[in-house]
Amino acid sequence: MPSVYHFLPHLLHNPSSLKPSYQKTKGRNGVSMVLGVPTVKRAAQSYLLTTLQSLIQNLNQEEQNKTLIVVFVAETNMDYVLSVGNEIETQFSSHVESGLIEIISPPASYYPDLTKLTQTLGDPLERFQWRSKQSLDFAFLMMYAQPRGLFYTQLEDDVLAKPGFLTTMLDFAYTKIATNNPWLIIEFCQLGFIGKMFKSVDLPFLAQFFIMFYNEKPVDWLLDDVVTVKICNPSLDQKMCLEAKKAIWMQHRPSLFQHLGVHSSLNGKIQNLKDKLFGKLTLFYPHKTNPKFESIESSIASYGKHTLEEAYLGKIYFWGLYPQAGDHIAFKYDPPINLSRYLFRSGNAEYPSDRFYNATVEILPAEMLDGEVTVTPDGYAIVGKFDKMGLAEGFINPQLFPIREIRLNIHSKSENWVIISELLRQKMFFG
């Protein structure tokens, strides 16, 4: 009988072609849901860390315990694969250690020579090779995930999730099963292959179909073909076929996942797609109890009504134009105050790349500094810096009390604007 080697005969030359060349795993098994997140190197902005942060933040501990997130780095350059793996381990160390996140990548020998394939659909060569590889990527990821959990959901590396999405998905699926409504796909996002949920027992059939026709059509078209093959009677008209397909390709409303960003994984393609059934995104987090300031100074020009003053008061987010090295934002207090904690969140769900990439949080005490504190040449104590997600937060050493000024100091030029979507100052109370 035909096997994968009939459709990908080059695999016979290397018996390890179907095993990951890189794997970071704690061996988590028997979960309710496996979330597959394929990612590739993008010429422009990467949204992978933002995607992982959104998924994890919207899972409570009980939901995390029944979930496995598999990040599939679909690249064969091992230096790049290792850099992605290190980034994820650094940013989400506890979740990698717990087994919630796994990271894998395929060997170069898994892929055929894409330059020797016969082009189809009249696509340019670059697009044809990109979509052919994507079908093979999805097949590899699905077969890796298949034995690990009860259900599998295909995502992308540029999505946001709604709070409680996992419980909503499982409840919906279990309800359909309990009421004897057979399904092949449950759709939790209208766009492309995002948010498509399958029973793990169906993944071998899907992966085999994608491998058989990987160079014929884009993978989301192949998915539609799978459903057509399974449910449509050739003697029925198109309308009856569509109704039959809807019965096993179910749709959940509202959508639970939203596409973010505009840069496709296909180099040069702009893809500003939004799922209108997702609802509104949370663009900033207001804190209206921040202590009163004397003044706010900034060398970064604000855009329209998105001023620092309005952001500090919790009315809107700050949006500034192209930070440069040496720019600063300063919050001044007179009389000086005692602050126990600070939090600055840059970027937001709609513009995740508009964040601080190389900036520090600095404090000017009312009195001369004493002790082991890193101090700038102009006398500010450096208390923190923005991480790769654009977040800076921390507690303030009481030896810096009282505080006359908090400053954000930018150390390098940015190619993006900057958004501050959350500003929090917690005042220290005594008594």
Coordinates of C-alpha atoms in Angstrom, one line a residue:
M1 CA 0.0 0.0 0.0
P2 CA 1.2 3.6 -0.6
S3 CA 3.0 5.3 2.2
V4 CA 4.5 8.7 2.9
Y5 CA 7.6 7.5 1.0
H6 CA 5.6 7.3 -2.3
F7 CA 4.8 11.0 -2.1
L8 CA 8.1 12.1 -0.6
P9 CA 10.6 9.5 -1.9
H10 CA 13.6 11.6 -0.8
L11 CA 12.8 10.6 2.8
L12 CA 14.1 7.1 2.0
H13 CA 17.7 8.5 1.9
N14 CA 17.6 9.5 5.6
P15 CA 15.8 7.4 8.2
S16 CA 15.8 10.4 10.6
S17 CA 13.9 12.7 8.3
L18 CA 10.6 12.4 10.2
K19 CA 12.1 13.1 13.6
P20 CA 12.7 16.7 14.9
S21 CA 16.3 17.9 14.5
Y22 CA 15.7 20.1 17.5
Q23 CA 13.4 19.3 20.4
K24 CA 12.9 20.9 23.8
T25 CA 10.3 18.9 25.7
K26 CA 9.4 17.6 29.1
G27 CA 7.3 14.8 27.6
R28 CA 3.8 16.1 28.6
N29 CA 1.2 13.7 27.4
G30 CA -2.5 12.9 27.7
V31 CA -3.7 16.5 27.6
S32 CA -7.1 17.7 26.6
M33 CA -5.7 20.2 24.0
V34 CA -2.6 20.5 21.9
L35 CA -2.1 24.0 20.4
G36 CA 0.1 23.9 17.3
V37 CA 2.0 27.2 16.7
P38 CA 4.2 27.0 13.5
T39 CA 6.6 29.9 13.1
V40 CA 9.1 30.9 10.4
K41 CA 11.7 33.6 10.1
R42 CA 10.0 36.9 9.0
A43 CA 11.8 39.6 7.1
A44 CA 9.9 42.2 9.2
Q45 CA 8.4 42.0 12.6
S46 CA 8.1 38.7 14.6
Y47 CA 4.9 38.3 16.6
L48 CA 5.7 34.9 18.2
L49 CA 6.5 36.0 21.7
T50 CA 3.3 38.2 21.7
T51 CA 1.3 35.2 20.6
L52 CA 2.7 32.9 23.3
Q53 CA 2.1 35.6 25.9
S54 CA -1.5 36.0 24.8
L55 CA -2.2 32.3 24.9
I56 CA -0.6 31.8 28.4
Q57 CA -2.1 34.9 29.9
N58 CA -5.6 33.7 28.9
L59 CA -5.2 30.2 30.5
N60 CA -5.8 29.8 34.2
Q61 CA -3.7 27.2 36.1
E62 CA -6.2 24.4 35.7
E63 CA -6.4 25.1 31.9
Q64 CA -2.6 25.2 31.6
N65 CA -2.4 21.8 33.2
K66 CA -4.6 20.2 30.5
T67 CA -2.8 22.0 27.6
L68 CA 0.3 21.5 25.5
I69 CA 1.7 24.3 23.3
V70 CA 4.0 23.0 20.5
V71 CA 6.0 25.7 18.8
F72 CA 7.2 24.4 15.5
V73 CA 10.1 26.4 14.2
A74 CA 9.8 25.7 10.5
E75 CA 13.4 26.6 9.6
T76 CA 16.5 24.4 9.0
N77 CA 19.1 27.0 9.9
M78 CA 20.1 25.6 13.3
D79 CA 21.6 29.0 14.5
Y80 CA 18.2 30.6 13.9
V81 CA 16.3 27.7 15.5
L82 CA 18.5 27.9 18.6
S83 CA 18.0 31.6 18.9
V84 CA 14.2 31.2 18.8
G85 CA 14.4 28.4 21.4
N86 CA 16.6 30.5 23.6
E87 CA 14.2 33.5 23.3
I88 CA 11.3 31.4 24.3
E89 CA 13.2 29.7 27.2
T90 CA 14.3 33.1 28.5
Q91 CA 10.8 34.7 28.3
F92 CA 8.8 31.7 29.4
S93 CA 11.2 29.7 31.4
S94 CA 8.7 28.5 34.0
H95 CA 6.3 27.3 31.3
V96 CA 9.0 25.5 29.3
E97 CA 10.1 23.8 32.6
S98 CA 6.6 22.8 33.5
G99 CA 6.1 21.2 30.1
L100 CA 3.4 23.6 28.9
I101 CA 5.6 24.8 26.0
E102 CA 7.5 22.5 23.7
I103 CA 9.8 23.6 20.9
I104 CA 10.7 21.5 17.8
S105 CA 12.1 22.0 14.3
P106 CA 12.3 19.7 11.3
P107 CA 15.5 18.4 9.8
A108 CA 16.5 19.8 6.4
S109 CA 16.2 16.3 4.9
Y110 CA 12.4 16.4 5.6
Y111 CA 11.8 18.8 2.7
P112 CA 12.1 17.9 -1.0
D113 CA 14.0 20.1 -3.4
L114 CA 11.3 22.8 -3.8
T115 CA 13.1 24.2 -6.9
K116 CA 12.4 21.0 -8.9
L117 CA 8.6 20.9 -8.3
T118 CA 6.2 21.7 -11.1
Q119 CA 4.5 25.0 -10.4
T120 CA 0.7 25.0 -10.2
L121 CA -2.1 27.6 -10.2
G122 CA 0.0 30.1 -12.0
D123 CA 1.6 31.3 -8.8
P124 CA 5.0 33.0 -8.8
L125 CA 7.8 30.7 -7.9
E126 CA 8.4 32.2 -4.4
R127 CA 4.7 31.9 -3.5
F128 CA 4.5 28.4 -4.9
Q129 CA 7.5 27.2 -2.8
W130 CA 6.2 29.0 0.3
R131 CA 2.7 27.4 0.2
S132 CA 4.1 24.0 -0.7
K133 CA 6.5 24.1 2.3
Q134 CA 3.7 25.3 4.5
S135 CA 1.6 22.2 3.7
L136 CA 4.5 20.0 4.6
D137 CA 5.1 22.0 7.8
F138 CA 1.5 21.5 8.9
A139 CA 1.7 17.8 8.2
F140 CA 4.9 17.4 10.3
L141 CA 3.4 19.4 13.2
M142 CA 0.1 17.5 13.2
M143 CA 1.8 14.1 13.2
Y144 CA 4.1 15.1 16.1
A145 CA 1.1 16.4 18.1
Q146 CA -1.3 13.6 17.3
P147 CA -0.4 11.1 20.1
R148 CA -0.1 13.9 22.8
G149 CA -3.7 14.9 23.4
L150 CA -7.4 14.4 22.8
F151 CA -7.9 17.5 20.6
Y152 CA -5.6 19.6 18.4
T153 CA -6.0 23.2 17.3
Q154 CA -4.0 24.8 14.6
L155 CA -2.9 28.4 15.2
E156 CA -0.3 30.7 13.7
D157 CA 2.5 32.8 15.2
D158 CA 0.6 36.1 14.9
V159 CA -2.6 35.7 16.9
L160 CA -4.3 36.9 20.1
A161 CA -6.6 34.8 22.2
K162 CA -9.7 35.6 24.3
P163 CA -9.7 34.9 28.1
G164 CA -11.0 31.5 28.9
F165 CA -10.7 30.3 25.3
L166 CA -9.7 26.8 26.2
T167 CA -12.7 26.0 28.4
T168 CA -15.0 27.5 25.8
M169 CA -13.5 25.3 23.1
L170 CA -13.7 22.1 25.1
D171 CA -17.2 22.8 26.4
F172 CA -18.4 23.4 22.8
A173 CA -16.7 20.2 21.5
Y174 CA -18.0 18.0 24.4
T175 CA -21.5 19.4 23.9
K176 CA -21.5 18.4 20.2
I177 CA -20.2 15.0 21.0
A178 CA -22.7 14.5 23.9
T179 CA -25.6 15.4 21.6
N180 CA -24.4 13.0 18.9
N181 CA -23.5 15.8 16.4
P182 CA -20.5 14.4 14.5
W183 CA -17.9 16.9 13.4
L184 CA -14.6 17.0 11.6
I185 CA -13.6 20.7 12.2
I186 CA -14.7 23.3 14.7
E187 CA -13.8 26.8 13.6
F188 CA -12.9 29.4 16.3
C189 CA -11.6 32.0 13.9
Q190 CA -12.8 32.8 10.4
L191 CA -9.4 33.5 8.9
G192 CA -7.3 31.0 7.1
F193 CA -6.1 28.1 9.2
I194 CA -6.3 30.0 12.5
G195 CA -8.3 28.4 15.3
K196 CA -9.2 25.2 13.4
M197 CA -9.8 22.4 16.0
F198 CA -9.7 18.7 15.2
K199 CA -10.0 15.4 17.0
S200 CA -6.5 14.0 17.3
V201 CA -7.7 10.7 15.8
D202 CA -8.4 12.5 12.5
L203 CA -4.9 14.1 12.2
P204 CA -3.3 11.1 10.3
F205 CA -5.9 11.4 7.6
L206 CA -5.4 15.2 7.3
A207 CA -1.6 14.9 7.3
Q208 CA -1.6 12.3 4.7
F209 CA -3.9 14.4 2.5
F210 CA -1.7 17.4 2.8
I211 CA 1.4 15.3 1.9
M212 CA -0.3 13.8 -1.1
F213 CA -1.2 17.2 -2.6
Y214 CA 1.2 19.6 -0.9
N215 CA 2.3 21.2 -4.2
E216 CA -1.1 21.4 -5.8
K217 CA -2.9 24.0 -3.6
P218 CA -2.5 26.1 -0.5
V219 CA -3.1 24.2 2.7
D220 CA -6.3 26.0 3.7
W221 CA -7.7 25.1 0.2
L222 CA -6.7 21.5 0.8
L223 CA -8.6 21.5 4.1
D224 CA -11.7 22.5 2.2
D225 CA -11.0 19.7 -0.2
V226 CA -10.8 17.2 2.6
V227 CA -14.3 18.1 3.8
T228 CA -15.6 18.0 0.2
V229 CA -14.2 14.5 -0.3
K230 CA -15.7 13.2 3.0
I231 CA -19.2 14.7 2.7
C232 CA -20.2 15.8 -0.8
N233 CA -22.1 13.5 -3.1
P234 CA -21.2 14.2 -6.7
S235 CA -24.8 13.9 -7.7
L236 CA -25.8 16.8 -5.4
D237 CA -25.7 20.4 -6.5
Q238 CA -23.3 23.0 -5.0
K239 CA -25.9 24.4 -2.5
M240 CA -26.6 21.0 -1.0
C241 CA -22.9 20.2 -0.8
L242 CA -22.3 23.5 1.1
E243 CA -25.0 22.6 3.6
A244 CA -23.6 19.1 4.1
K245 CA -20.1 20.6 4.7
K246 CA -21.5 23.0 7.3
A247 CA -22.7 20.0 9.3
I248 CA -19.2 18.7 9.9
W249 CA -17.3 22.0 9.7
M250 CA -18.9 23.8 12.6
Q251 CA -18.4 27.4 13.5
H252 CA -18.3 28.9 17.0
R253 CA -19.4 32.5 17.5
P254 CA -17.9 34.8 18.6
S255 CA -14.4 34.0 17.4
L256 CA -11.8 33.2 20.1
F257 CA -8.7 34.2 18.1
Q258 CA -7.7 37.3 16.2
H259 CA -5.0 37.9 13.7
L260 CA -2.5 40.6 14.6
G261 CA 0.1 42.4 12.6
V262 CA 0.3 43.1 8.9
H263 CA 3.4 41.2 7.7
S264 CA 2.8 37.8 6.3
S265 CA 5.3 34.9 6.6
L266 CA 5.5 35.2 2.8
N267 CA 8.2 37.8 2.3
G268 CA 6.9 41.1 1.1
K269 CA 3.2 40.2 1.5
I270 CA 1.1 42.7 3.5
Q271 CA -1.9 41.0 5.2
N272 CA -4.0 43.3 7.3
L273 CA -6.7 40.8 8.0
K274 CA -9.0 41.0 11.0
D275 CA -11.8 38.7 12.2
K276 CA -14.8 40.9 12.6
L277 CA -16.5 38.3 14.9
F278 CA -13.7 38.5 17.5
G279 CA -14.9 41.8 18.9
K280 CA -12.9 44.8 20.2
L281 CA -9.3 44.4 21.4
T282 CA -8.2 45.8 24.7
L283 CA -5.8 48.5 23.7
F284 CA -4.8 49.9 27.1
Y285 CA -5.1 49.3 30.8
P286 CA -6.3 52.3 32.8
H287 CA -5.1 53.1 36.3
K288 CA -6.8 56.2 37.6
T289 CA -5.3 56.1 41.1
N290 CA -1.7 57.0 40.1
P291 CA -0.2 59.6 42.4
K292 CA -0.5 63.2 41.3
F293 CA 2.4 64.5 39.3
E294 CA 3.9 68.0 39.2
S295 CA 4.7 67.8 35.5
I296 CA 5.5 65.3 32.7
E297 CA 8.3 66.0 30.2
S298 CA 9.0 64.2 27.0
S299 CA 11.3 64.6 24.0
I300 CA 9.1 62.1 22.1
A301 CA 6.3 63.9 20.1
S302 CA 2.8 62.5 20.8
Y303 CA 0.3 61.6 18.1
G304 CA -3.0 63.5 18.2
K305 CA -4.9 63.1 21.5
H306 CA -2.6 60.2 22.7
T307 CA -0.7 62.3 25.2
L308 CA 1.3 61.2 28.2
E309 CA -1.0 63.2 30.5
E310 CA -4.1 61.5 29.2
A311 CA -2.4 58.1 29.5
Y312 CA -1.2 58.7 33.0
L313 CA -4.8 59.6 34.1
G314 CA -6.1 56.3 32.5
K315 CA -8.1 57.9 29.7
I316 CA -6.2 56.6 26.7
Y317 CA -2.8 55.1 25.7
F318 CA 0.2 57.2 24.8
W319 CA 1.4 57.0 21.2
G320 CA 4.7 58.7 20.3
L321 CA 6.6 59.2 17.1
Y322 CA 9.9 57.3 16.4
P323 CA 11.9 57.3 19.7
Q324 CA 15.6 58.2 19.2
A325 CA 18.7 57.5 21.2
G326 CA 18.8 60.0 24.0
D327 CA 15.0 60.6 24.2
H328 CA 13.4 60.5 27.5
I329 CA 10.0 60.6 29.3
A330 CA 10.1 62.1 32.8
F331 CA 7.4 62.1 35.5
K332 CA 8.1 64.7 38.2
Y333 CA 6.7 64.9 41.7
D334 CA 6.7 67.8 44.1
P335 CA 6.7 67.2 46.9
P336 CA 8.7 64.0 46.4
I337 CA 6.8 60.7 47.1
N338 CA 7.4 57.2 48.1
L339 CA 6.6 54.6 45.4
S340 CA 6.7 50.9 46.2
R341 CA 6.2 49.6 42.6
Y342 CA 6.3 50.7 39.0
L343 CA 4.9 49.1 35.8
F344 CA 5.3 50.3 32.2
R345 CA 3.7 48.3 29.4
S346 CA 4.6 49.3 25.8
G347 CA 2.9 48.2 22.7
N348 CA -0.7 46.9 22.5
A349 CA -2.8 44.3 20.9
E350 CA -3.3 46.2 17.7
Y351 CA 0.3 47.5 17.3
P352 CA 2.5 45.0 19.3
S353 CA 5.7 46.2 17.5
D354 CA 5.2 49.8 18.8
R355 CA 7.2 49.2 22.0
F356 CA 10.4 50.1 23.7
Y357 CA 13.3 47.9 22.6
N358 CA 16.2 49.4 24.5
A359 CA 15.1 51.6 27.3
T360 CA 15.7 51.8 31.1
V361 CA 13.6 52.9 34.1
E362 CA 15.5 55.4 36.2
I363 CA 14.7 57.2 39.5
L364 CA 16.0 60.6 40.8
P365 CA 15.8 60.5 44.6
A366 CA 15.3 63.7 46.5
E367 CA 18.4 63.0 48.5
M368 CA 21.9 62.0 47.5
L369 CA 22.3 58.3 46.7
D370 CA 24.2 56.0 49.0
G371 CA 25.0 52.3 48.8
E372 CA 25.2 49.8 45.9
V373 CA 23.1 51.5 43.3
T374 CA 23.8 51.8 39.6
V375 CA 23.8 55.5 38.8
T376 CA 23.8 57.4 35.5
P377 CA 26.3 60.2 34.9
D378 CA 23.5 62.7 35.7
G379 CA 22.6 61.1 39.1
Y380 CA 19.7 58.8 38.3
A381 CA 19.4 55.3 39.8
I382 CA 18.8 52.6 37.2
V383 CA 16.0 50.4 38.6
G384 CA 14.9 48.4 35.6
K385 CA 14.7 47.9 31.9
F386 CA 12.2 46.9 29.2
D387 CA 12.2 43.2 28.3
K388 CA 11.7 41.8 24.8
M389 CA 7.9 42.0 25.3
G390 CA 8.1 45.7 25.9
L391 CA 7.4 45.4 29.7
A392 CA 9.2 47.0 32.6
E393 CA 8.1 46.4 36.1
G394 CA 9.6 46.0 39.5
F395 CA 9.6 47.0 43.2
I396 CA 11.5 50.1 44.3
N397 CA 14.2 49.9 47.0
P398 CA 13.1 52.1 50.0
Q399 CA 16.6 53.6 50.2
L400 CA 15.7 55.6 47.1
F401 CA 12.8 57.3 49.0
P402 CA 11.5 59.9 48.6
I403 CA 11.4 60.1 44.8
R404 CA 11.5 63.3 42.9
E405 CA 11.3 61.9 39.4
I406 CA 10.9 58.7 37.4
R407 CA 12.5 58.7 33.9
L408 CA 12.3 56.4 30.9
N409 CA 15.6 56.7 29.1
I410 CA 15.8 55.5 25.4
H411 CA 19.2 54.2 24.3
S412 CA 18.8 53.4 20.7
K413 CA 16.9 54.6 17.6
S414 CA 13.6 52.8 16.9
E415 CA 12.1 52.0 13.5
N416 CA 8.6 52.1 15.0
W417 CA 6.5 54.5 16.9
V418 CA 6.0 53.7 20.6
I419 CA 2.8 53.0 22.6
I420 CA 2.6 53.0 26.4
S421 CA -0.6 51.0 27.1
E422 CA -0.2 50.8 30.8
L423 CA 1.3 53.1 33.5
L424 CA 1.1 52.1 37.1
R425 CA 2.6 53.7 40.2
Q426 CA 1.8 52.2 43.6
K427 CA 2.3 54.7 46.4
M428 CA 3.8 53.5 49.6
F429 CA 1.6 54.2 52.6
F430 CA 2.8 54.1 56.2
G431 CA 0.8 53.8 59.5

